[in-house]
Every structure is written in structure tokens, then in C-alpha cells.
Short mmCIF file of N, CA and C in Angstrom, two decimals:
data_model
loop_
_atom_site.label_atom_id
_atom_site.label_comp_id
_atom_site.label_asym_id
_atom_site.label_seq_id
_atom_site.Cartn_x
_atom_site.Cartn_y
_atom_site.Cartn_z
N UNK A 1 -5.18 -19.18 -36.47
CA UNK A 1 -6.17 -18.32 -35.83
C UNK A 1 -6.25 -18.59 -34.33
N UNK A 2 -5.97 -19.96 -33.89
CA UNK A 2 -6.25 -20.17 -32.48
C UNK A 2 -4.68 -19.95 -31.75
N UNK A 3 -3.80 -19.95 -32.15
CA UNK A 3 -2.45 -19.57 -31.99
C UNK A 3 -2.58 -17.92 -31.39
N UNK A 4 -3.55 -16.88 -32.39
CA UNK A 4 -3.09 -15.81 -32.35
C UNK A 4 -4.36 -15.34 -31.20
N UNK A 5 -5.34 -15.53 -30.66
CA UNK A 5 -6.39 -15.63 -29.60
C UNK A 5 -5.66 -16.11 -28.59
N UNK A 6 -4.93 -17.69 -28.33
CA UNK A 6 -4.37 -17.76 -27.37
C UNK A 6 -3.20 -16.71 -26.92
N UNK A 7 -2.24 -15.80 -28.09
CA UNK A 7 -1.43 -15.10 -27.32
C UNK A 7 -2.12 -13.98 -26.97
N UNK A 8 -3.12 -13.50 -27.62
CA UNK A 8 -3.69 -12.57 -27.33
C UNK A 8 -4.48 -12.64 -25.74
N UNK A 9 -5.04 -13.52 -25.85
CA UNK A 9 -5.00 -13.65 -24.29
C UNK A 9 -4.05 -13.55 -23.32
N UNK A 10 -2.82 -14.61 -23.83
CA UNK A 10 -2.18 -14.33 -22.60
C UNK A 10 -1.71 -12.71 -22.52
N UNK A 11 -1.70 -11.80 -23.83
CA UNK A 11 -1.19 -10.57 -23.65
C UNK A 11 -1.87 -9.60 -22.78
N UNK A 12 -3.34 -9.80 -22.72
CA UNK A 12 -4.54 -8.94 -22.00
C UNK A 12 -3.79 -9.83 -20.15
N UNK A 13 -4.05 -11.37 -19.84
CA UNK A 13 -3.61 -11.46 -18.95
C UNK A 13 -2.29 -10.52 -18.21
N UNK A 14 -1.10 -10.67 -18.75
CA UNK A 14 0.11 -10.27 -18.54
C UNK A 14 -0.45 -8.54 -18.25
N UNK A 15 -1.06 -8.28 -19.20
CA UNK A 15 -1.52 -6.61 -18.79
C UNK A 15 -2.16 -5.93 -18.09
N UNK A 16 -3.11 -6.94 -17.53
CA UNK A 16 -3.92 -6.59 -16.37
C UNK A 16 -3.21 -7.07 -14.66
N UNK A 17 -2.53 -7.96 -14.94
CA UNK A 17 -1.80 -8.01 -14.35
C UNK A 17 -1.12 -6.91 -13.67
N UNK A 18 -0.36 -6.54 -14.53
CA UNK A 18 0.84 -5.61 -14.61
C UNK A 18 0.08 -4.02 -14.28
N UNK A 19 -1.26 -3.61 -14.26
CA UNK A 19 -2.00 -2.48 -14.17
C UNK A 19 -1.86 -2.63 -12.46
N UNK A 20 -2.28 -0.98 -12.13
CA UNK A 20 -2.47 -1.10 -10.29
C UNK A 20 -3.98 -1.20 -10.18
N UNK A 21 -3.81 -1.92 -9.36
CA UNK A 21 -5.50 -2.43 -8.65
C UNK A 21 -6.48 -1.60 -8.48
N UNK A 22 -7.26 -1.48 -8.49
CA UNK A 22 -8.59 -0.65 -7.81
C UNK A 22 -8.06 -0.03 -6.56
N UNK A 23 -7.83 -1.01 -5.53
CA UNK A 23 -7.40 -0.35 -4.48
C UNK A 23 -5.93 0.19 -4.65
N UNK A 24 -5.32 0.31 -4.89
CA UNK A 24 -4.20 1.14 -5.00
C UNK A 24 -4.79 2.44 -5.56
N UNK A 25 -5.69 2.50 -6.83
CA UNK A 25 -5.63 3.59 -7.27
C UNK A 25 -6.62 4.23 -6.06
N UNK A 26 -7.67 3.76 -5.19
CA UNK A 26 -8.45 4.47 -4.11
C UNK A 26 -7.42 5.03 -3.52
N UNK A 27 -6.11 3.93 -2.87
CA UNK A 27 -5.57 4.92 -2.18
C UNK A 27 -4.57 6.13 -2.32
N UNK A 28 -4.16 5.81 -3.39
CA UNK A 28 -3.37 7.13 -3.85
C UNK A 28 -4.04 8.54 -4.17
N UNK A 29 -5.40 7.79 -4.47
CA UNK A 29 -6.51 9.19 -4.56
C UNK A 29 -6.50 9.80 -3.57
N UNK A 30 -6.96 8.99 -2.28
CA UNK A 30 -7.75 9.31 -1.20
C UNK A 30 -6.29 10.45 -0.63
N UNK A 31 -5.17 9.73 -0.80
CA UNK A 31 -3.68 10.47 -0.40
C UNK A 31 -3.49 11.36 -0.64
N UNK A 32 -3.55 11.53 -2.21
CA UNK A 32 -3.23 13.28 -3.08
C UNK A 32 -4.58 14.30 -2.86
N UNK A 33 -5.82 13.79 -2.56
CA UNK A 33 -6.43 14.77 -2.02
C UNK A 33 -6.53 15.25 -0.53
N UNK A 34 -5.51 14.34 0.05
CA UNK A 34 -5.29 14.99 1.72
C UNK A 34 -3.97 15.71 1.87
N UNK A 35 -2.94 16.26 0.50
CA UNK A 35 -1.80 16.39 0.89
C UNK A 35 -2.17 18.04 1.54
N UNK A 36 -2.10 18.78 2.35
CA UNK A 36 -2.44 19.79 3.04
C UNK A 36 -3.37 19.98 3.45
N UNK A 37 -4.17 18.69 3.66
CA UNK A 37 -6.07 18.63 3.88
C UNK A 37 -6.15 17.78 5.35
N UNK A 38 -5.37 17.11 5.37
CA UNK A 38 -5.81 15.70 6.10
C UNK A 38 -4.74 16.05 7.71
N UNK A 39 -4.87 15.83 8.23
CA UNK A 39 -3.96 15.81 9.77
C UNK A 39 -3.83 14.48 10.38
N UNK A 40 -2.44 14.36 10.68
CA UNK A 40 -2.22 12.82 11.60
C UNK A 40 -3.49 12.34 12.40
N UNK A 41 -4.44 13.01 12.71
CA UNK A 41 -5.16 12.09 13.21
C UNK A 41 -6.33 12.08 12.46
N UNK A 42 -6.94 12.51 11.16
CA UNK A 42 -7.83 12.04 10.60
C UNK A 42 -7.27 10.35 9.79
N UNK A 43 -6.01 10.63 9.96
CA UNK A 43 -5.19 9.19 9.05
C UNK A 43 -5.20 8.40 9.98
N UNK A 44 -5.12 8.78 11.87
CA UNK A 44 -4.96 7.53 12.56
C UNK A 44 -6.83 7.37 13.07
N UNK A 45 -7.67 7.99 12.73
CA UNK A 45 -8.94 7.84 12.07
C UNK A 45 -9.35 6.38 11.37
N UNK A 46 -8.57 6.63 10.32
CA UNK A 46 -8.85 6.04 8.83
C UNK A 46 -8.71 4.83 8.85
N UNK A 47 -7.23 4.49 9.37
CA UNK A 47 -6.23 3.26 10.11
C UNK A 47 -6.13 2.86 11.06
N UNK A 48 -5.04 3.36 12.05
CA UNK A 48 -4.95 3.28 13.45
C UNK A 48 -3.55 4.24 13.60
N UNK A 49 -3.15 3.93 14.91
CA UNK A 49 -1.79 4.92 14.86
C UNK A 49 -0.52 3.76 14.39
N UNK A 50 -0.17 4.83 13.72
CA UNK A 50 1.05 4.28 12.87
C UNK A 50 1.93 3.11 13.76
N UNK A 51 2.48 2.10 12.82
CA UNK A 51 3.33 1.19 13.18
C UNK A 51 4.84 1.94 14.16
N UNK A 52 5.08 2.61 12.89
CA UNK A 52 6.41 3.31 13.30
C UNK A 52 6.58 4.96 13.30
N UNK A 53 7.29 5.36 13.97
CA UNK A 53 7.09 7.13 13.97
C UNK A 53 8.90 7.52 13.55
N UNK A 54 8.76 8.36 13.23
CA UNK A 54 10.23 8.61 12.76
C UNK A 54 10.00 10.39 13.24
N UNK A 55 10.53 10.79 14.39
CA UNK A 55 10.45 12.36 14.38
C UNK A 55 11.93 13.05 13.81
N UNK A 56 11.47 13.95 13.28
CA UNK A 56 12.68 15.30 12.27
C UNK A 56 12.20 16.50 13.03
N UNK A 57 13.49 17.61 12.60
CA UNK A 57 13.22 18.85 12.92
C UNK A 57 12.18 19.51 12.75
N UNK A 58 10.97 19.35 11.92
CA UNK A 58 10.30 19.86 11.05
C UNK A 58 8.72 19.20 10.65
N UNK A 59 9.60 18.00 10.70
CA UNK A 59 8.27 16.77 10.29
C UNK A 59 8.39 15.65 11.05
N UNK A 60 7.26 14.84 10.74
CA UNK A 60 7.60 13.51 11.67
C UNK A 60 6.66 12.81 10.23
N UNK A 61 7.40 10.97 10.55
CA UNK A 61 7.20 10.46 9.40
C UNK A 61 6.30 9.25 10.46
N UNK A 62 4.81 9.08 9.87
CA UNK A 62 4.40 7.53 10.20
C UNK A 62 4.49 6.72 8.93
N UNK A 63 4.63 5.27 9.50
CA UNK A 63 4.72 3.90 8.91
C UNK A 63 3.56 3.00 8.92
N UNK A 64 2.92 2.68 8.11
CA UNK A 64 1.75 1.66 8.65
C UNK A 64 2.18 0.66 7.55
N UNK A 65 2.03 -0.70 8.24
CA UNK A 65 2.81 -1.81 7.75
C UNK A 65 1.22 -2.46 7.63
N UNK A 66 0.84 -3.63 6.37
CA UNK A 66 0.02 -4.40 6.27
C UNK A 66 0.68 -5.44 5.79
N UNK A 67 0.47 -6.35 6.70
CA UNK A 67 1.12 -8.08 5.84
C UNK A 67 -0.03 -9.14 5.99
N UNK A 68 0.01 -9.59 4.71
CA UNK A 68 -1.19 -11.02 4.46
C UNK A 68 -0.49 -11.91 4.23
N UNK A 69 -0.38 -13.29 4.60
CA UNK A 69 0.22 -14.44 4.01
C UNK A 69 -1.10 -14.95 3.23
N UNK A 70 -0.26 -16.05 1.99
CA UNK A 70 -1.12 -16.66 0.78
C UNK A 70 -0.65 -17.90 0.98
N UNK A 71 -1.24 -19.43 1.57
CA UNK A 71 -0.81 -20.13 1.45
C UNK A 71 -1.01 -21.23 -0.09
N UNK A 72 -0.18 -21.51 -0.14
CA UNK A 72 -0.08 -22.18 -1.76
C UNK A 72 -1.08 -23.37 -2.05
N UNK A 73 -1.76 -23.43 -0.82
CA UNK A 73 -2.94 -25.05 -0.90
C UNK A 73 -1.37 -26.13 -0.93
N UNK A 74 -2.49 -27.13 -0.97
CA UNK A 74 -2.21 -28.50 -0.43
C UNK A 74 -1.12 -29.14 -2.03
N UNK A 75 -0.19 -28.41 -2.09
CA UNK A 75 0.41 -29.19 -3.82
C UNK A 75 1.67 -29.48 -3.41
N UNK A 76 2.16 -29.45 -1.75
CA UNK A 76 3.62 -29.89 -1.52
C UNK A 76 3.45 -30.30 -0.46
N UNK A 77 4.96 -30.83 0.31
CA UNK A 77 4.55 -31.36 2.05
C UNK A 77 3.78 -30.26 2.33
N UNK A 78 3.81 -30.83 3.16
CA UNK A 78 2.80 -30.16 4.88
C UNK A 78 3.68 -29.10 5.05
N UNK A 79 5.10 -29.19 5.10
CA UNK A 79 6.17 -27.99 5.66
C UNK A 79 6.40 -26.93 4.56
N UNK A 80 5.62 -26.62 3.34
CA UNK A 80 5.49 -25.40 2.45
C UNK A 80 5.32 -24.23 3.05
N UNK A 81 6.20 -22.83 2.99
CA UNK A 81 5.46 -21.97 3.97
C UNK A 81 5.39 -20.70 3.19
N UNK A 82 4.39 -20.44 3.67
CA UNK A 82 2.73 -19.30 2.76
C UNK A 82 4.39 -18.46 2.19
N UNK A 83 3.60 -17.53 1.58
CA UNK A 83 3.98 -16.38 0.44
C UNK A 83 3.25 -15.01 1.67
N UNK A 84 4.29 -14.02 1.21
CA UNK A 84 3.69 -13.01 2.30
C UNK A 84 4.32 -11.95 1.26
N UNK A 85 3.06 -11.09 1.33
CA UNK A 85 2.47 -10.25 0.34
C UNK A 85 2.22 -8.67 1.43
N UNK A 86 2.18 -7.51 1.42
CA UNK A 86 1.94 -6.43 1.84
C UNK A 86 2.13 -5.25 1.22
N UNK A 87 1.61 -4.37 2.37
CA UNK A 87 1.85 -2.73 1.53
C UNK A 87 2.23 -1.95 2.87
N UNK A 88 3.20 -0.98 2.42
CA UNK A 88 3.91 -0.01 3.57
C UNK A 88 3.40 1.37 2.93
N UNK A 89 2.85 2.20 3.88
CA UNK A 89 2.28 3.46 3.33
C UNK A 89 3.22 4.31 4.18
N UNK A 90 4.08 5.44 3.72
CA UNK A 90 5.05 6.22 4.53
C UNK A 90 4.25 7.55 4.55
N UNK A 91 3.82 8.34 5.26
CA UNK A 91 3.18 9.21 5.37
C UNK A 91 4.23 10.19 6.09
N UNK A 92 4.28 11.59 5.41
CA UNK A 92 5.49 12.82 6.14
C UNK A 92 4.22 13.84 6.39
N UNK A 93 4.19 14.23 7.71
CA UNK A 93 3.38 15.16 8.02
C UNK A 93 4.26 16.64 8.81
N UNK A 94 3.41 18.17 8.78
CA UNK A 94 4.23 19.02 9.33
C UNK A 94 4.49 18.89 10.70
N UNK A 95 5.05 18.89 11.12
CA UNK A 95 5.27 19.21 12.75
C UNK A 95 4.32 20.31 13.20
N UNK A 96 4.42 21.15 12.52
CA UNK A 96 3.42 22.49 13.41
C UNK A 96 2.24 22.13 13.23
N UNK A 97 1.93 21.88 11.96
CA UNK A 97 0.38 21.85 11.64
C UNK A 97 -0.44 20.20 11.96
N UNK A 98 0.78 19.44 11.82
CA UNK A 98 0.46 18.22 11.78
C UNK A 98 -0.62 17.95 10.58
N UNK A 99 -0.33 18.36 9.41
CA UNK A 99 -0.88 18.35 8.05
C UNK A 99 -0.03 17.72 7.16
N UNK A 100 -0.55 16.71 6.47
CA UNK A 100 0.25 15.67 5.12
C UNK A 100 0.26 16.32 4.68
N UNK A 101 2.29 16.20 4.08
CA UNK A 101 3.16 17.00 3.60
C UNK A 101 3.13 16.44 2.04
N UNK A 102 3.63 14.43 2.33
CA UNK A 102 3.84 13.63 0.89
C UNK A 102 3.64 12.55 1.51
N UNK A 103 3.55 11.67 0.85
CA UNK A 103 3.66 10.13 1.29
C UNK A 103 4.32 9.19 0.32
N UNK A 104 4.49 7.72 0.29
CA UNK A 104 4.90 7.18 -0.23
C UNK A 104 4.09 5.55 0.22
N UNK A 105 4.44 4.79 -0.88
CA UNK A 105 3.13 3.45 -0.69
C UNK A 105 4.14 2.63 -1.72
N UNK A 106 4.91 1.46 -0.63
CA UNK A 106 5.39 0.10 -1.33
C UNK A 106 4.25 -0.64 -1.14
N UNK A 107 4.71 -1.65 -2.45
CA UNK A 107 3.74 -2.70 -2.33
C UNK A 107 4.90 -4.15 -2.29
N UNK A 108 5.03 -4.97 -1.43
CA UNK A 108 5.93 -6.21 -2.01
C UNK A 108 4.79 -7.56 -1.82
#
């Protein structure tokens, strides 16, 4: 009985895990209800102005880069170095209208 509680736990762990966060799901919301709603600058509003700009015939693409380091605490030398964790949000907007076209959101 305590065999089958402990895997069961670890199975709920491993699964919640493995689910997207609260904030991920805000922002993919907040995204799919701006795709022809929102304009490059209610997003550099929201954020700031994009990291990187990529201009096309048609569209232009911003980049907004977020990086956090996690350092591991005190369980090795002194010379351990942090874990770095972020999210890249690719945003394609029109050129004419300057209205979100699609986007895209890594997480590493």
C-alpha cells in the first residue's frame, strides 16, 4: 500500500511538472487574443522595445529575450556556475498596419 502512494506521488509530481505554468498559459492567452488586435506598440507598452528586430518585405519580426540565472546554493565549490533558465517570445507583426500577425514563445 505504501509502495503504491509513493509512486503515485511521484506520478502527480512528474505531471505537474510536465503541465505549462500559469504564466505561460497568461501569456499565450494574452497573445491569441491580440493576433489582429494588438499593434507593436501596445506590446512595446506591455514589455519594452524588442531585443531584436528582424525587417521583411511585408512584416517585421520582434524578439524579446528574458534570462534568469538559478544558482544551485552552497552544495559544491565556490566555482559552481548558476543554471540559466529563460523565455524568447517571437512576435511577426504587419508592416502596414503594424498589427500581430503570429508569434511564437521558447522556453529553455
Amino acid at each position: 500500500m505504501k509502495l503504491k502512494l509513493v509512486l503515485i506521488t511521484y506520478a502527480l509530481i512528474i505531471i505537474s511538472a510536465c503541465a505549462p505554468s500559469r504564466g505561460h498559459v497568461m501569456l499565450t492567452n494574452y497573445l491569441d487574443k491580440g493576433i489582429g488586435v494588438y499593434t507593436y506598440e501596445d506590446v512595446v507598452k506591455r514589455w519594452h522595445s524588442a531585443d531584436e528586430m528582424i525587417e521583411e518585405k511585408e512584416t517585421f519580426t520582434g524578439v524579446w529575450i528574458r534570462e534568469d540565472e538559478i544558482y544551485p546554493g552552497y552544495v559544491g565549490p565556490p566555482y559552481q556556475t548558476p543554471s540559466i533558465y529563460g523565455e524568447k517570445k517571437i512576435l511577426v507583426f504587419d508592416k502596414e498596419t503594424r498589427l500581430l500577425k503570429s508569434y511564437h514563445v521558447e522556453y529553455y
